[in-house]
Short mmCIF file of C-alpha atoms in Angstrom, two decimals:
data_model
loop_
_atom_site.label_atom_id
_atom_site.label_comp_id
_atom_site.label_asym_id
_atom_site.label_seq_id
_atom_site.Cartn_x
_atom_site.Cartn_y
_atom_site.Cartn_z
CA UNK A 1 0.00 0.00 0.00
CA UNK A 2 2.97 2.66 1.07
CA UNK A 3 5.01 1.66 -2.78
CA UNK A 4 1.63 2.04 -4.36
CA UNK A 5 1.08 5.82 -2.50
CA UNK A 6 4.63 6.41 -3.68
CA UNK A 7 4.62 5.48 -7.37
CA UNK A 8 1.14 7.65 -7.76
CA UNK A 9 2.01 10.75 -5.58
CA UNK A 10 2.05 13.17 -8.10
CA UNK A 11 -0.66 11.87 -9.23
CA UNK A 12 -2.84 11.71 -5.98
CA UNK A 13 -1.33 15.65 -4.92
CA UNK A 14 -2.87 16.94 -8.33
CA UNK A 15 -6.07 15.46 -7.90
CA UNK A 16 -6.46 16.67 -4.36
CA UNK A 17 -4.49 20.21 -5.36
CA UNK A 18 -7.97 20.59 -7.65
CA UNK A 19 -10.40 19.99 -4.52
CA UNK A 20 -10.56 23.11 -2.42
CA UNK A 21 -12.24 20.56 0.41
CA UNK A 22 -9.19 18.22 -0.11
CA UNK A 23 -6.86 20.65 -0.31
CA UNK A 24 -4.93 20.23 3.08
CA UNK A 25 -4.65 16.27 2.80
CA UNK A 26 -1.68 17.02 -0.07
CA UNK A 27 1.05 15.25 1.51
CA UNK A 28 3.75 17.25 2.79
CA UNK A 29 7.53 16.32 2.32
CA UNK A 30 7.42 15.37 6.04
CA UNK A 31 4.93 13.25 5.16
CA UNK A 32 6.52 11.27 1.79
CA UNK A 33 9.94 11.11 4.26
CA UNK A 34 8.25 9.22 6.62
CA UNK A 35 6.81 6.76 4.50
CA UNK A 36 9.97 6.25 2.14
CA UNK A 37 11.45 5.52 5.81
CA UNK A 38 8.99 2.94 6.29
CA UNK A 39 9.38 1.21 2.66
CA UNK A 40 12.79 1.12 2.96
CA UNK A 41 12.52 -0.68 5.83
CA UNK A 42 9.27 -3.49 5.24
CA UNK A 43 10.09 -3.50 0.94
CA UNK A 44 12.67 -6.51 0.88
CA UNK A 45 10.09 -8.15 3.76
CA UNK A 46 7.46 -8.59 0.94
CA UNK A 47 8.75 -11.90 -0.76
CA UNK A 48 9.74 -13.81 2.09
CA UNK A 49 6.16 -13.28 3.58
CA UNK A 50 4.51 -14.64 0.29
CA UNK A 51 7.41 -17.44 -0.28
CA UNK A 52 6.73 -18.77 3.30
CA UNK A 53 2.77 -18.58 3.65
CA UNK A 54 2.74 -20.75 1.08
CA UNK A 55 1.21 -24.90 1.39
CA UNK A 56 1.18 -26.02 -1.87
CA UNK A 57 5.46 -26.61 -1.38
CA UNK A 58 8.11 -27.18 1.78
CA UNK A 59 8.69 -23.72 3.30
CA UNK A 60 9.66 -24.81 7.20
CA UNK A 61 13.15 -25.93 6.14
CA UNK A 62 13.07 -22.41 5.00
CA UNK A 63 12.99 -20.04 8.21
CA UNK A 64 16.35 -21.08 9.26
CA UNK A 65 18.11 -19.69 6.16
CA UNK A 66 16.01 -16.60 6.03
CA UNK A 67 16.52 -15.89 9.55
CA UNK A 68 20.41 -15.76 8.80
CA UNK A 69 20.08 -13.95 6.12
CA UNK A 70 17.66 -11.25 7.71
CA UNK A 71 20.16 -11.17 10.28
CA UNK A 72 23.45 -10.77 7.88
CA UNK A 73 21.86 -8.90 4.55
CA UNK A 74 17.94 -7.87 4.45
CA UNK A 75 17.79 -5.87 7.37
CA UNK A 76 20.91 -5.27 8.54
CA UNK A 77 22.12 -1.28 8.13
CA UNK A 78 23.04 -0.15 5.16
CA UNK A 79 24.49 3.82 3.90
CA UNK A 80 21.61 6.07 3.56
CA UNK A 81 19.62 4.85 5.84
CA UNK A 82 17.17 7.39 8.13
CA UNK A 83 17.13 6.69 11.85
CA UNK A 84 13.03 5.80 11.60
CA UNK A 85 14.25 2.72 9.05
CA UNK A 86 16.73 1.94 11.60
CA UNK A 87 14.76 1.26 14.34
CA UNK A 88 12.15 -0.52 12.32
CA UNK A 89 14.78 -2.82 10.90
CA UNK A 90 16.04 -3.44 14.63
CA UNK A 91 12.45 -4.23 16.00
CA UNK A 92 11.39 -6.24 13.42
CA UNK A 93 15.08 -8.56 13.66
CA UNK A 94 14.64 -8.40 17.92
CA UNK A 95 11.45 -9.71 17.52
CA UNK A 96 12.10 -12.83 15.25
CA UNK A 97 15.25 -13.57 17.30
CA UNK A 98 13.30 -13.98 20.21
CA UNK A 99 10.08 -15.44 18.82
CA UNK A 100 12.51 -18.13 17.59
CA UNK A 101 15.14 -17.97 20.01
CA UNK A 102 13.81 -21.00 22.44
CA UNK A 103 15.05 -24.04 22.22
CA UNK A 104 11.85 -26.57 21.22
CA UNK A 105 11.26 -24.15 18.29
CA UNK A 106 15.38 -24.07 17.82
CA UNK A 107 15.61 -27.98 17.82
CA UNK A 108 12.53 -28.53 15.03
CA UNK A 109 13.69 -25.68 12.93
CA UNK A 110 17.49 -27.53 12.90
CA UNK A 111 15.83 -30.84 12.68
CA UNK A 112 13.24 -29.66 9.13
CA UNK A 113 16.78 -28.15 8.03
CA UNK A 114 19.03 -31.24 8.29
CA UNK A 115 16.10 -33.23 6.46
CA UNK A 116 16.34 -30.43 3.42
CA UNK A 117 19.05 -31.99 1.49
CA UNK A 118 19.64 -28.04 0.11
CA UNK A 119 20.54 -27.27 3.31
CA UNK A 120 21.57 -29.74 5.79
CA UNK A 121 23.73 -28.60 8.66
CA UNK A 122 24.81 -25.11 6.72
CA UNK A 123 22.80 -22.88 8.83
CA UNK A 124 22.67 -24.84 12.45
CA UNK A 125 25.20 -23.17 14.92
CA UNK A 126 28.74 -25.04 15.71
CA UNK A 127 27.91 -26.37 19.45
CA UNK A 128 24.36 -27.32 18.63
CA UNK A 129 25.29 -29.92 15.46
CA UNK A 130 26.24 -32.86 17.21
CA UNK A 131 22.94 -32.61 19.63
CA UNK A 132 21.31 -31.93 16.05
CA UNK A 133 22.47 -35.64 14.67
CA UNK A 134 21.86 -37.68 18.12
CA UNK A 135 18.34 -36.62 18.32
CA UNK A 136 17.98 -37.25 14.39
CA UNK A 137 19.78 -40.74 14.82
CA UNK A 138 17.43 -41.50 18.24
CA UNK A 139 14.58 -40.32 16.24
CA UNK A 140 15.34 -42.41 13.55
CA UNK A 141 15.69 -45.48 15.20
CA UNK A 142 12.59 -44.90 17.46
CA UNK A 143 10.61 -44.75 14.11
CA UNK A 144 12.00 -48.24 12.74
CA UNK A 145 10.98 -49.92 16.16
CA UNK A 146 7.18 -50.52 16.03
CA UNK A 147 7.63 -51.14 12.23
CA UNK A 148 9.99 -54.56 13.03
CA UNK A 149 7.69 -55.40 16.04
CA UNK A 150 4.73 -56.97 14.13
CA UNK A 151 7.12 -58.77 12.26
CA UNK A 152 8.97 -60.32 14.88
CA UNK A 153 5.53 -61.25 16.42
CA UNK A 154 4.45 -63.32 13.44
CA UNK A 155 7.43 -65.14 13.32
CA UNK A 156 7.01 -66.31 16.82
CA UNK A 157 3.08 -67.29 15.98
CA UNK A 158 3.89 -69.22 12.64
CA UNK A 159 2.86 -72.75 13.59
CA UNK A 160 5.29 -75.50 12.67
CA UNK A 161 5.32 -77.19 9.39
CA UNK A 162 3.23 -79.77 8.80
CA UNK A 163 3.24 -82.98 6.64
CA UNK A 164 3.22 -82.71 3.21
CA UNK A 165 1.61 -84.35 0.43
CA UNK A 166 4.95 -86.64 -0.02
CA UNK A 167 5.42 -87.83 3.54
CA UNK A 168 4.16 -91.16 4.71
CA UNK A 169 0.35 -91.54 6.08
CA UNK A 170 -0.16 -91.57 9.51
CA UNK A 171 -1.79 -94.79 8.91
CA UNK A 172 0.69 -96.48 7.77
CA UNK A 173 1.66 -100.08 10.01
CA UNK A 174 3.75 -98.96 12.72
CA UNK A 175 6.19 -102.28 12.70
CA UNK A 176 6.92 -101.59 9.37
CA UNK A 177 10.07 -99.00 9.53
CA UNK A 178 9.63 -95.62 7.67
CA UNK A 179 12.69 -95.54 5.10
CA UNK A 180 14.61 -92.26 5.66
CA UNK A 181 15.93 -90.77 2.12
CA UNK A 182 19.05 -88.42 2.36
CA UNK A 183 18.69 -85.01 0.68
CA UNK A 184 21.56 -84.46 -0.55
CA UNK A 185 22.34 -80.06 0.28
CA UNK A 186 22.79 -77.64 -2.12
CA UNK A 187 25.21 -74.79 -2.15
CA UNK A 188 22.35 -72.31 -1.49
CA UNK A 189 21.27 -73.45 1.50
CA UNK A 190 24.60 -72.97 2.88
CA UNK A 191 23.74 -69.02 2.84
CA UNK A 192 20.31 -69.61 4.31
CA UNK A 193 21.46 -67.46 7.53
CA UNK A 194 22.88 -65.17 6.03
CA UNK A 195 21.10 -64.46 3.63
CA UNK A 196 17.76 -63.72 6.34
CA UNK A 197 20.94 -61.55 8.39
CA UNK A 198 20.67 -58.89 5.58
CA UNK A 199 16.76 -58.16 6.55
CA UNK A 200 17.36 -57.43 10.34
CA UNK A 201 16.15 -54.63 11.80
CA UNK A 202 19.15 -51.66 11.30
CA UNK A 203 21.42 -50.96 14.61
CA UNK A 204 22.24 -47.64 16.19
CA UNK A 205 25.73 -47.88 14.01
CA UNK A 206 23.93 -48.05 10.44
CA UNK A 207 21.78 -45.32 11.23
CA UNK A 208 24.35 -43.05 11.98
CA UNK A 209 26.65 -44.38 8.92
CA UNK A 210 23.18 -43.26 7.10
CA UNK A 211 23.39 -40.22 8.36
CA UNK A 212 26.78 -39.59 7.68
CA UNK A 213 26.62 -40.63 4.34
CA UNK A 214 23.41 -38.42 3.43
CA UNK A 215 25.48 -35.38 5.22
CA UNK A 216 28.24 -36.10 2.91
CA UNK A 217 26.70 -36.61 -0.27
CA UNK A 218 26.07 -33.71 -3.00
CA UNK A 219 23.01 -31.56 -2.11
CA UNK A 220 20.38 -30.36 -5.20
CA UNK A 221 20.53 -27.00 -6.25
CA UNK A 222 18.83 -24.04 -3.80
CA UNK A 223 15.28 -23.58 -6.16
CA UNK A 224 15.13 -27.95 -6.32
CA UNK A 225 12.34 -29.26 -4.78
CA UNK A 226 13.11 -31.38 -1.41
CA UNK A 227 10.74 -33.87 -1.98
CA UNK A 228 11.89 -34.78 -5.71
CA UNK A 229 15.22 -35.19 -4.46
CA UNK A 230 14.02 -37.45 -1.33
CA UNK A 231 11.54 -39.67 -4.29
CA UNK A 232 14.42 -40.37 -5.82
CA UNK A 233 16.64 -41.02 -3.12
CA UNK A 234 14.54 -42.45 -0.62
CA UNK A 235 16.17 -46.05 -1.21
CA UNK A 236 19.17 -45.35 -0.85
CA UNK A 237 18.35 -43.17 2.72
CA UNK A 238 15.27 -44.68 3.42
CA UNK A 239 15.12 -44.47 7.35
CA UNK A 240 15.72 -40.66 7.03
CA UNK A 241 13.44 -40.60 4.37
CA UNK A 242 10.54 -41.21 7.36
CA UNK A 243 11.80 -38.28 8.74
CA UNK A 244 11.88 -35.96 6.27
CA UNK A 245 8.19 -37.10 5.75
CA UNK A 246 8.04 -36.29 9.10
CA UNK A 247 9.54 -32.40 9.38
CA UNK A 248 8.79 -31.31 5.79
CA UNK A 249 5.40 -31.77 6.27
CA UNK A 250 4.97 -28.37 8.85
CA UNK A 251 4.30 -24.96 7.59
CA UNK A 252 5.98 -22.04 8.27
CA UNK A 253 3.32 -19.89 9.28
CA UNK A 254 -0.17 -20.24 10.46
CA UNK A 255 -1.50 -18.82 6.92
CA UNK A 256 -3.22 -21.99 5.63
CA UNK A 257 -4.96 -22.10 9.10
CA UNK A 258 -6.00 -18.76 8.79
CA UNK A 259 -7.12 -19.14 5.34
CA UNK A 260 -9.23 -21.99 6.05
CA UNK A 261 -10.80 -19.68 9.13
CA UNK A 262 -11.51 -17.22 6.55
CA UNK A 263 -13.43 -19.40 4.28
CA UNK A 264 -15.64 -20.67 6.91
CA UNK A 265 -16.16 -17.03 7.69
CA UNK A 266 -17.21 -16.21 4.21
CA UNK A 267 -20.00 -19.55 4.55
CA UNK A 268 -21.58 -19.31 7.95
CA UNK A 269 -23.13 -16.06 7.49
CA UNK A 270 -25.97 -13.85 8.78
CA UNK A 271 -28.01 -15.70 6.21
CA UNK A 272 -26.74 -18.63 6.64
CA UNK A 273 -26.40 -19.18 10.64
CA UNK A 274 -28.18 -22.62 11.27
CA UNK A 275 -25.84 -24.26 9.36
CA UNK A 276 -24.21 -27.93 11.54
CA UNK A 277 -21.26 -28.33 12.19
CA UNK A 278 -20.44 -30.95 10.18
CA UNK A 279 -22.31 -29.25 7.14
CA UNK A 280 -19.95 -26.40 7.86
CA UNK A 281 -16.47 -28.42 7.70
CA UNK A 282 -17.99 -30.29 4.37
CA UNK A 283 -18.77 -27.00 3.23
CA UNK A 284 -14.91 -25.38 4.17
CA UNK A 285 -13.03 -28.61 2.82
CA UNK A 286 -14.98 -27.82 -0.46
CA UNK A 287 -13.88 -24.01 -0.75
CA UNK A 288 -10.44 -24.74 -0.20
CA UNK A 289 -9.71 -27.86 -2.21
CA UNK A 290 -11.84 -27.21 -5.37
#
C-alpha cells in the first residue's frame, strides 16, 4: 500500500491540489519522508512473507536460512539509511530472534533443516550440530521400532510345518520302519542365515553411517524441490526418508490455518447461521480444495 502511495504521488497531490475541500490532505515532504522511511525498511520483507505462507510446497526448512540472512543482509544497516528505518529494521530482527530464540522451536527448525538436502547442517550453529544428529539418529531409530515389532511377532506365531503331500500316512503299520531318504544339500542353503541376516532390523551404528553418508553426499541446487530429491533417493536413505516425511510436512506460518478460518467465515453467514457443524467443515473442505 505505502510503494503504491509512492509510485502515484504526483498523481494523488494533483487530484487533491484541484479539490478546495481536499486541499490540506496534499502530503507534505514530512509526510513522503516518513513513509519512504517505512518502505525502505518493510520492501525486501514482501517476498519472504509470500514465499513462506505458502502450502502447496516445503517452506519450514526455510525459516532457518532466512533468519540468517535477515540477520546478515535484508535488514541489517546499510548507507543512507534514516534513523526511523533503523529502528524498524532493529524491532522487526529483535522480535524474530526472540520469537525463535527457544530451544523446542530451535531444535525442530534444525531438525526440518538437516532433512532439506539443500541445506543440511549449513545454517545450524557449531555447538548445537552434534545434539542436532543424536536426536535425528534416536529419532530415527525410534521410528523403525514398532515397524519390526509386528514382524517379529508373526514369526514367533507361525505354527510348525506340517506334513506334506509326499510324507508317509499316519496310517501307515507302525512295525513296518519308515525308510529315511538323504537329501543331498545344495550350495544355497549354505547361505540360508545369512542371507535372512541382511533383513534385520538396522542398529544404532547403520543409522548413523546413514546419516553420515546423506550429510556427505552432493546436495540439489537451492530452487530444487526437497521432496523430488528425497523420491528419488529415498532407497538409498530410506530411514531418514521417514523423517523428512516427518519435518517437511509443517508450515511455516499459520497462513493456511488462517485461510481456512476465513473461508468458513465467508459460509456461515448472517443468512446462513443454522448451518451444523459438520455441514460447515464439508462446506470449508470444499472451498479450499476445489
Amino acid at each position: 500500500m505505502i510503494a503504491r502511495f509512492l509510485e502515484q504521488e504526483k498523481a494523488l497531490s494533483q487530484v487533491l491540489l484541484a479539490d478546495k475541500k481536499a486541499r490540506h490532505l496534499v502530503p507534505s515532504w514530512q509526510d513522503m519522508s516518513l513513509l519512504e522511511s517505512v518502505s525502505k525498511a518493510l520492501g525486501p520483507l514482501v517476498e519472504f512473507t509470500d514465499a513462506l505462507s505458502g502450502e502447496m510446497y516445503v517452506s519450514v526448512s526455510f525459516l532457518k536460512p532466512a533468519l540468517h540472512l535477515f540477520n546478515n543482509k535484508v535488514l541489517s544497516r546499510q548507507d543512507g539509511d534514516t534513523e526511523l528505518t533503523e529502528a524498524i529494521r532493529e524491532g522487526i530482527l529483535n522480535y524474530l530472534n526472540e520469537k525463535y530464540d527457544n530451544e523446542p522451536t530451535d531444535n525442530i527448525l534444525n531438525m526440518a533443516t538437516l532433512v532439506d538436502p539443500r541445506f543440511k547442517l549449513a545454517y545450524t550453529k557449531e555447538e548445537r550440530v552434534e545434539f542436532i544428529k543424536t536426536r535425528a539418529a534416536a529419532e530415527m531409530e525410534g521410528m523403525l521400532a514398532p515397524e519390526h515389532a509386528p514382524a517379529a511377532l508373526a514369526c514367533l506365531q507361525t505354527p510348525l510345518p506340517t506334513a506334506t503331500a509326499h510324507s508317509p500316512p499316519a496310517e501307515s503299520d507302525p512295525e513296518l520302519p519308515h525308510p529315511t531318504k538323504k537329501i543331498k544339500k545344495s550350495l544355497g542353503s549354505y547361505f540360508k542365515k545369512a542371507a535372512g541376516s541382511t533383513h534385520s532390523q538396522p542398529t544404532r551404528a547403520s543409522i548413523e553411517l546413514e546419516l553420515n553418508m546423506y550429510l556427505q553426499a552432493p546436495g540439489p541446487e537451492s530452487e530444487a524441490d526437497p521432496l523430488e530429491w528425497w523420491k528419488q533417493h529415498e532407497l538409498n536413505f530410506p530411514s531418514l526418508a521417514r523423517l523428512a516425511k516427518k519435518y517437511l510436512c509443517i508450515p511455516a506460518t499459520s497462513s493456511s490455518s488462517e485461510r481456512a478460518f476465513s473461508a468458513s467465515g465467508n459460509i456461515v453467514t448472517c443468512k446462513r447461521s443454522r448451518l451444523k457443524p459438520e455441514r460447515v467443515d464439508q462446506l470449508t473442505f470444499l472451498a479450499i480444495n476445489l
